[in-house]
Coordinates of C-alpha atoms in Angstrom, one line a residue:
M430 CA 19.0 -4.3 -0.7
F431 CA 15.4 -2.1 0.4
D432 CA 16.5 1.1 -0.1
K433 CA 16.0 1.2 -3.9
L434 CA 12.5 -0.3 -3.0
Q435 CA 11.2 2.0 -0.6
L436 CA 8.9 3.9 -2.1
V437 CA 5.7 3.0 -4.6
R438 CA 3.9 6.0 -5.4
I439 CA 0.3 5.2 -7.5
N440 CA -2.0 7.6 -8.8
F441 CA -5.5 7.4 -8.5
P442 CA -6.9 7.9 -12.2
T443 CA -10.0 9.7 -10.2
I444 CA -8.4 11.9 -8.6
N445 CA -5.8 13.9 -11.3
A446 CA -7.9 16.9 -10.7
L447 CA -7.1 17.1 -7.6
I448 CA -2.9 16.3 -7.6
I449 CA -3.2 19.3 -10.1
F450 CA -5.2 21.1 -7.6
S451 CA -3.1 20.3 -4.6
T452 CA 0.3 21.5 -3.5
A453 CA 3.7 20.6 -5.5
V454 CA 3.3 17.4 -3.6
S455 CA 0.3 15.2 -4.8
L456 CA -1.9 12.9 -2.8
V457 CA -1.0 9.3 -3.8
L458 CA -1.0 6.0 -2.6
V459 CA 2.1 5.8 -1.0
L460 CA 3.4 2.1 0.2
A461 CA 6.7 2.1 2.5
W462 CA 8.5 -1.5 2.1
P463 CA 8.8 -2.7 5.8
A464 CA 12.4 -2.3 7.3
V465 CA 12.2 -6.1 8.4
P466 CA 10.0 -8.1 5.9
Q467 CA 7.9 -10.5 7.5
T468 CA 8.6 -13.7 5.4
N469 CA 11.5 -15.6 6.3
D470 CA 11.2 -17.7 3.1
D471 CA 13.6 -16.4 0.2
A472 CA 11.1 -17.4 -2.6
N473 CA 8.4 -15.3 -1.2
L474 CA 10.9 -12.6 -0.6
R475 CA 11.6 -12.4 -4.1
R476 CA 8.1 -12.5 -5.5
L477 CA 7.3 -10.0 -3.1
L478 CA 10.3 -8.0 -4.4
E479 CA 8.8 -8.6 -8.3
A480 CA 5.7 -7.8 -7.1
V481 CA 6.7 -4.0 -6.1
K482 CA 8.6 -4.0 -9.1
A483 CA 5.6 -5.1 -11.7
I484 CA 3.2 -2.1 -9.7
E485 CA 6.2 0.4 -10.2
Q486 CA 5.9 -0.3 -14.0
G487 CA 2.3 -0.4 -14.1
Q488 CA 2.4 -4.4 -14.5
L489 CA -0.6 -5.3 -12.2
R490 CA -1.4 -8.7 -13.8
Q491 CA 2.9 -9.7 -13.4
A492 CA 2.5 -8.3 -9.7
E493 CA -1.3 -9.9 -8.8
S494 CA 0.3 -13.7 -10.3
Q495 CA 3.6 -13.1 -7.7
L496 CA 1.1 -11.6 -4.7
Q497 CA -1.3 -14.7 -5.3
L498 CA 1.9 -17.3 -5.5
V499 CA 2.9 -15.7 -1.9
L500 CA -0.6 -15.7 -0.4
A501 CA -1.2 -19.3 -1.5
K502 CA 2.2 -20.3 0.2
S503 CA 1.7 -17.9 3.4
P504 CA -2.1 -17.1 3.3
A505 CA -1.4 -14.1 6.5
D506 CA 1.1 -12.6 5.0
A507 CA 0.7 -9.1 5.6
D508 CA 2.9 -7.2 3.0
A509 CA 1.6 -9.7 0.1
I510 CA -2.3 -8.7 1.3
N511 CA -1.5 -4.8 1.8
L512 CA 0.6 -5.1 -2.1
L513 CA -2.6 -7.0 -3.5
G514 CA -4.7 -4.2 -2.1
V515 CA -2.3 -1.6 -4.0
V516 CA -3.3 -3.6 -7.1
R517 CA -6.8 -3.5 -6.7
A518 CA -6.5 0.2 -6.1
K519 CA -4.4 0.7 -8.9
Q520 CA -7.1 -1.5 -11.3
S521 CA -10.0 1.1 -9.8
R522 CA -11.5 -1.6 -7.3
P523 CA -11.6 0.4 -4.0
A524 CA -14.0 -1.8 -2.0
E525 CA -11.8 -4.9 -2.8
A526 CA -8.8 -2.6 -2.0
E527 CA -10.3 -1.4 1.5
R528 CA -11.0 -5.5 2.7
L529 CA -7.7 -6.0 1.6
F530 CA -6.1 -3.1 3.4
R531 CA -8.0 -3.8 6.6
R532 CA -7.5 -7.9 6.5
A533 CA -3.5 -6.5 6.1
L534 CA -4.3 -4.9 9.6
V535 CA -6.3 -7.3 11.1
V536 CA -2.6 -9.8 10.2
S537 CA -0.5 -6.9 11.2
P538 CA -2.0 -3.8 13.4
R539 CA 1.3 -2.1 13.3
H540 CA 1.4 -2.3 9.4
V541 CA 2.4 1.1 8.3
S542 CA 2.0 1.1 4.9
A543 CA -1.8 -0.4 5.1
H544 CA -2.5 2.0 7.3
I545 CA -1.5 4.8 4.9
N546 CA -2.8 2.8 1.8
L547 CA -6.2 2.7 3.4
A548 CA -6.6 5.9 4.6
E549 CA -5.5 7.4 1.1
L550 CA -8.0 5.2 -0.4
F551 CA -10.7 6.7 2.2
L552 CA -9.4 10.5 0.9
T553 CA -9.2 9.6 -3.2
T554 CA -12.6 7.8 -2.7
N555 CA -14.3 11.0 -0.9
R556 CA -14.3 9.7 2.8
P557 CA -11.9 12.1 4.6
A558 CA -14.2 11.9 7.7
L559 CA -12.9 7.5 7.6
A560 CA -9.2 8.5 6.5
M561 CA -8.7 10.6 9.4
P562 CA -8.5 8.1 12.6
I563 CA -6.3 5.8 10.2
L564 CA -4.1 8.6 9.6
L565 CA -3.9 9.3 13.4
S566 CA -3.0 5.7 14.1
A567 CA -0.1 5.7 11.3
H568 CA 1.0 8.5 12.8
K569 CA 1.5 7.2 16.2
L570 CA 3.1 4.0 14.6
A571 CA 5.6 6.1 12.4
P572 CA 5.7 10.3 13.4
E573 CA 8.6 11.0 11.4
R574 CA 7.0 9.9 8.4
P575 CA 6.4 13.0 6.1
D576 CA 4.0 11.4 3.7
I577 CA 1.5 11.0 6.8
N578 CA 2.2 14.4 8.1
L579 CA 1.2 15.9 4.4
S580 CA -1.8 14.0 4.7
L581 CA -3.0 15.1 8.2
A582 CA -2.2 18.8 6.9
T583 CA -4.1 18.7 3.6

């Protein structure tokens, strides 16, 4: 069920030139769906999946609505917090996105997607010095991830 939703790629509007300038693989915010979702609640799991689909389709209000429902029931759901950070980043609200990614990491320090999303946010907002330690942490958690290795190399 999760194979189909393995990666969600979201480009920040402010880095179009960087994408064209970089290699064939663009620098993007990457959200990897965790192998084991944190929720045991079927309704919340459905809402998370709907939010991922809505983000993929650019329906950010719908995604936000689903995520708010999850967070109303489970305020410490790191997946929902991280996804809401993706929505905020996509809405060009980087300060809120950063706060949400950091909150997801407080709730779940081993949440690889939140690490990657925070690091990519730092890269896309011209703060590479802040991105590097986050990327290194993500690499320690998931050394097999090519997106992390690519970000470390660029």
